[in-house]
Short mmCIF file of C-alpha atoms in Angstrom, two decimals:
data_model
loop_
_atom_site.label_atom_id
_atom_site.label_comp_id
_atom_site.label_asym_id
_atom_site.label_seq_id
_atom_site.Cartn_x
_atom_site.Cartn_y
_atom_site.Cartn_z
CA LYS M 1 118.23 95.86 92.38
CA ALA M 2 116.81 97.22 95.62
CA GLY M 3 113.17 96.50 96.39
CA VAL M 4 110.57 98.70 97.98
CA THR M 5 111.87 100.05 101.28
CA GLN M 6 109.59 101.03 104.12
CA THR M 7 110.71 102.70 107.30
CA PRO M 8 110.40 102.28 110.15
CA ARG M 9 109.54 98.57 110.45
CA TYR M 10 107.82 98.96 113.80
CA LEU M 11 106.20 101.87 115.62
CA ILE M 12 104.42 102.24 118.92
CA LYS M 13 102.40 105.43 119.38
CA THR M 14 99.91 106.77 121.88
CA ARG M 15 96.33 107.71 121.04
CA GLY M 16 96.09 111.27 119.83
CA GLN M 17 99.62 111.41 118.47
CA GLN M 18 100.51 111.62 114.81
CA VAL M 19 102.82 109.41 112.80
CA THR M 20 104.69 109.57 109.49
CA LEU M 21 105.65 106.49 107.51
CA SER M 22 108.09 106.44 104.63
CA CYS M 23 108.26 104.43 101.42
CA SER M 24 111.04 104.39 98.84
CA PRO M 25 109.92 102.71 95.61
CA ILE M 26 112.00 100.62 93.26
CA SER M 27 114.30 102.81 91.19
CA GLY M 28 112.43 103.99 88.10
CA HIS M 29 108.99 103.31 89.54
CA ARG M 30 106.84 106.43 89.61
CA SER M 31 103.67 105.13 91.25
CA VAL M 32 103.38 104.49 94.98
CA SER M 33 100.25 103.09 96.60
CA TRP M 34 99.50 102.65 100.29
CA TYR M 35 97.44 99.92 101.94
CA GLN M 36 96.26 99.17 105.44
CA GLN M 37 96.06 95.54 106.51
CA THR M 38 94.17 94.40 109.59
CA PRO M 39 92.93 90.93 110.60
CA GLY M 40 89.32 92.06 110.46
CA GLN M 41 89.26 94.12 107.25
CA GLY M 42 92.05 92.57 105.25
CA LEU M 43 93.92 94.75 102.77
CA GLN M 44 92.34 98.12 102.14
CA PHE M 45 93.51 100.73 99.66
CA LEU M 46 94.46 104.11 101.11
CA PHE M 47 95.75 106.15 98.17
CA GLU M 48 98.01 106.19 95.16
CA TYR M 49 100.53 108.83 94.16
CA PHE M 50 102.03 109.30 90.73
CA SER M 51 104.29 112.15 89.66
CA GLU M 52 103.76 113.88 93.01
CA THR M 53 99.98 113.91 92.54
CA GLN M 54 97.38 111.86 94.34
CA ARG M 55 95.64 109.80 91.66
CA ASN M 56 93.23 107.72 93.68
CA LYS M 57 91.95 107.65 97.21
CA GLY M 58 90.27 104.94 99.22
CA ASN M 59 87.53 105.31 101.77
CA PHE M 60 89.53 106.53 104.75
CA PRO M 61 89.00 109.64 106.91
CA GLY M 62 90.95 112.83 106.31
CA ARG M 63 93.28 111.94 109.19
CA PHE M 64 95.10 109.81 106.66
CA SER M 65 97.13 111.80 104.19
CA GLY M 66 100.15 111.36 102.02
CA ARG M 67 102.52 112.98 99.63
CA GLN M 68 105.10 112.08 97.04
CA PHE M 69 108.38 113.80 96.38
CA SER M 70 110.13 114.48 93.10
CA ASN M 71 112.32 111.39 93.57
CA SER M 72 109.10 109.29 93.87
CA ARG M 73 109.61 108.59 97.57
CA SER M 74 106.34 108.81 99.44
CA GLU M 75 105.26 109.52 102.97
CA MET M 76 102.01 108.72 104.69
CA ASN M 77 100.81 110.66 107.70
CA VAL M 78 98.13 109.71 110.21
CA SER M 79 97.04 112.40 112.64
CA THR M 80 95.12 112.05 115.91
CA LEU M 81 95.81 108.33 116.13
CA GLU M 82 93.07 105.98 117.29
CA LEU M 83 93.38 102.45 118.65
CA GLY M 84 91.77 101.17 115.46
CA ASP M 85 94.64 102.53 113.39
CA SER M 86 96.83 99.71 114.67
CA ALA M 87 97.69 97.77 111.53
CA LEU M 88 100.34 96.73 109.08
CA TYR M 89 100.81 99.53 106.55
CA LEU M 90 102.10 98.40 103.19
CA CYS M 91 103.28 100.42 100.27
CA ALA M 92 103.56 99.17 96.73
CA SER M 93 105.35 100.64 93.76
CA SER M 94 104.73 100.29 90.06
CA LEU M 95 106.34 101.63 86.90
CA GLU M 96 103.30 103.64 85.92
CA THR M 97 99.91 104.46 87.33
CA GLY M 98 96.99 102.26 86.40
CA GLY M 99 98.48 98.97 87.52
CA LEU M 100 99.34 97.68 84.05
CA TYR M 101 102.74 96.47 85.21
CA GLY M 102 101.60 95.01 88.50
CA TYR M 103 102.83 96.02 91.91
CA THR M 104 105.84 95.29 94.11
CA PHE M 105 105.25 95.55 97.84
CA GLY M 106 107.51 96.53 100.68
CA SER M 107 107.79 94.63 103.95
CA GLY M 108 105.47 97.02 105.72
CA THR M 109 105.42 99.15 108.85
CA ARG M 110 103.71 97.61 111.86
CA LEU M 111 101.97 100.42 113.77
CA THR M 112 100.66 99.79 117.26
CA VAL M 113 98.55 102.48 118.92
CA VAL M 114 98.23 102.21 122.70
CA LYS R 1 81.99 97.65 92.97
CA GLN R 2 84.44 94.80 92.45
CA GLU R 3 84.26 91.97 94.97
CA VAL R 4 86.97 89.34 95.18
CA THR R 5 86.43 85.99 96.87
CA GLN R 6 88.99 83.31 97.62
CA ILE R 7 88.09 79.75 98.38
CA PRO R 8 89.03 77.89 100.50
CA ALA R 9 89.96 80.20 103.37
CA ALA R 10 92.42 77.61 104.66
CA LEU R 11 93.94 74.48 103.23
CA SER R 12 96.22 71.86 104.75
CA VAL R 13 97.96 69.29 102.54
CA PRO R 14 100.80 66.78 102.90
CA GLU R 15 104.09 67.55 101.22
CA GLY R 16 104.26 66.57 97.56
CA GLU R 17 100.61 67.12 96.73
CA ASN R 18 99.45 69.24 93.83
CA LEU R 19 96.87 71.83 94.80
CA VAL R 20 94.62 74.52 93.41
CA LEU R 21 93.64 77.81 94.98
CA ASN R 22 90.62 79.68 93.66
CA CYS R 23 89.85 83.34 93.17
CA SER R 24 86.60 84.74 91.82
CA PHE R 25 85.63 88.31 90.99
CA THR R 26 82.35 90.00 90.14
CA ASP R 27 83.37 92.56 87.51
CA SER R 28 85.02 91.00 84.46
CA ALA R 29 86.27 94.35 83.10
CA ILE R 30 89.69 93.95 84.63
CA TYR R 31 93.13 95.20 83.57
CA ASN R 32 95.00 92.34 85.17
CA LEU R 33 95.10 89.94 88.11
CA GLN R 34 98.06 89.38 90.38
CA TRP R 35 98.79 86.54 92.80
CA PHE R 36 100.82 87.23 95.93
CA ARG R 37 102.04 85.24 98.88
CA GLN R 38 102.37 86.67 102.35
CA ASP R 39 104.33 85.16 105.19
CA PRO R 40 103.14 85.99 108.74
CA GLY R 41 103.82 89.61 109.65
CA LYS R 42 105.57 90.28 106.35
CA GLY R 43 104.84 92.14 103.14
CA LEU R 44 103.46 90.68 99.94
CA THR R 45 105.63 88.84 97.45
CA SER R 46 104.41 88.91 93.87
CA LEU R 47 104.09 85.47 92.31
CA LEU R 48 102.40 85.94 88.97
CA LEU R 49 100.77 88.76 87.01
CA ILE R 50 98.22 87.91 84.33
CA GLN R 51 97.10 90.62 81.94
CA SER R 52 93.46 90.67 80.86
CA SER R 53 94.43 89.45 77.39
CA GLN R 54 96.26 86.39 78.73
CA ARG R 55 94.90 83.01 79.74
CA GLU R 56 97.72 81.81 81.96
CA GLN R 57 101.17 82.48 83.36
CA THR R 58 103.75 80.05 84.67
CA SER R 59 106.70 80.40 87.00
CA GLY R 60 108.47 77.29 88.17
CA ARG R 61 106.00 75.08 90.06
CA LEU R 62 103.30 77.74 89.87
CA ASN R 63 100.71 78.16 87.15
CA ALA R 64 97.97 80.77 87.22
CA SER R 65 95.01 80.79 84.87
CA LEU R 66 92.49 83.50 84.11
CA ASP R 67 88.97 83.18 82.74
CA LYS R 68 87.62 86.71 82.54
CA SER R 69 84.22 85.76 81.20
CA SER R 70 83.45 83.59 84.22
CA GLY R 71 85.28 85.86 86.66
CA ARG R 72 87.69 83.20 87.86
CA SER R 73 91.37 82.61 88.35
CA THR R 74 93.18 79.60 89.75
CA LEU R 75 96.65 79.21 91.15
CA TYR R 76 98.05 75.72 90.70
CA ILE R 77 100.98 74.66 92.87
CA ALA R 78 102.74 71.49 91.83
CA ALA R 79 104.60 69.19 94.19
CA SER R 80 103.96 71.34 97.26
CA GLN R 81 106.72 71.85 99.82
CA PRO R 82 106.67 72.99 103.47
CA GLY R 83 108.25 76.26 102.32
CA ASP R 84 105.08 76.97 100.33
CA SER R 85 103.21 77.45 103.61
CA ALA R 86 101.90 81.02 103.57
CA THR R 87 98.78 83.02 102.83
CA TYR R 88 98.05 83.41 99.14
CA LEU R 89 96.22 86.52 97.98
CA CYS R 90 94.77 87.39 94.62
CA ALA R 91 94.35 91.01 93.61
CA VAL R 92 92.17 92.20 90.78
CA HIS R 93 92.93 95.51 89.12
CA ASN R 94 90.43 97.56 87.15
CA ASN R 95 89.68 101.22 86.60
CA ASN R 96 92.50 102.47 88.82
CA ASP R 97 91.29 100.36 91.68
CA MET R 98 92.86 97.18 93.07
CA ARG R 99 90.84 94.82 95.23
CA PHE R 100 92.23 91.96 97.24
CA GLY R 101 90.64 88.73 98.26
CA ALA R 102 90.81 87.70 101.92
CA GLY R 103 93.40 85.07 101.06
CA THR R 104 93.86 81.32 101.40
CA ARG R 105 96.07 80.19 104.25
CA LEU R 106 98.05 77.20 103.03
CA THR R 107 99.85 74.74 105.30
CA VAL R 108 102.03 72.06 103.75
CA LYS R 109 102.89 69.35 106.24
CA PRO R 110 106.22 67.51 106.01
#
């Protein structure tokens, strides 16, 4: 069965621009979580969506936002990009919210802000 | 606030050796713990998921143990191979929050 699909794989943006990343979870999975990974901070939780509702949110500024559609696909948006937003963005899907069933990760989107 | 620590940060072993990676956490009220591997520039691949009620899980050459009371988990890799070279991350899940350790970078030399 298909895994978690993230698009695009790579992005280069200029400071001040905005960007939208997409994540399609495993079929049947209703929870989608987003993470930012950088060499200095490691993996940091951004937010989790379940049934089109944001269930949890990490400690990131309001420039980071997301949404989930009725088919469980999720998008993450970052506005007014800063150099420090350069990172690997990973999404993970799970059957239900709460993490009881563990998480399956996508391959990530590598965002470079110049 | 849950803190997750992985020791060592890096490990280099010759092919064929058995090895143990360590993960410790500060809050024992966890739902589960999951071990992942990550190849450079790639996403995370799930290796093993241990629920809070379990003591260990096995998959092939991998065995993960969990001791909630002491806040520790170990990942045992038997007969290591060069293809095992990667960064290994443990993630602890509790109260709708998942925290990752910084990872152990493993190199298995042929």
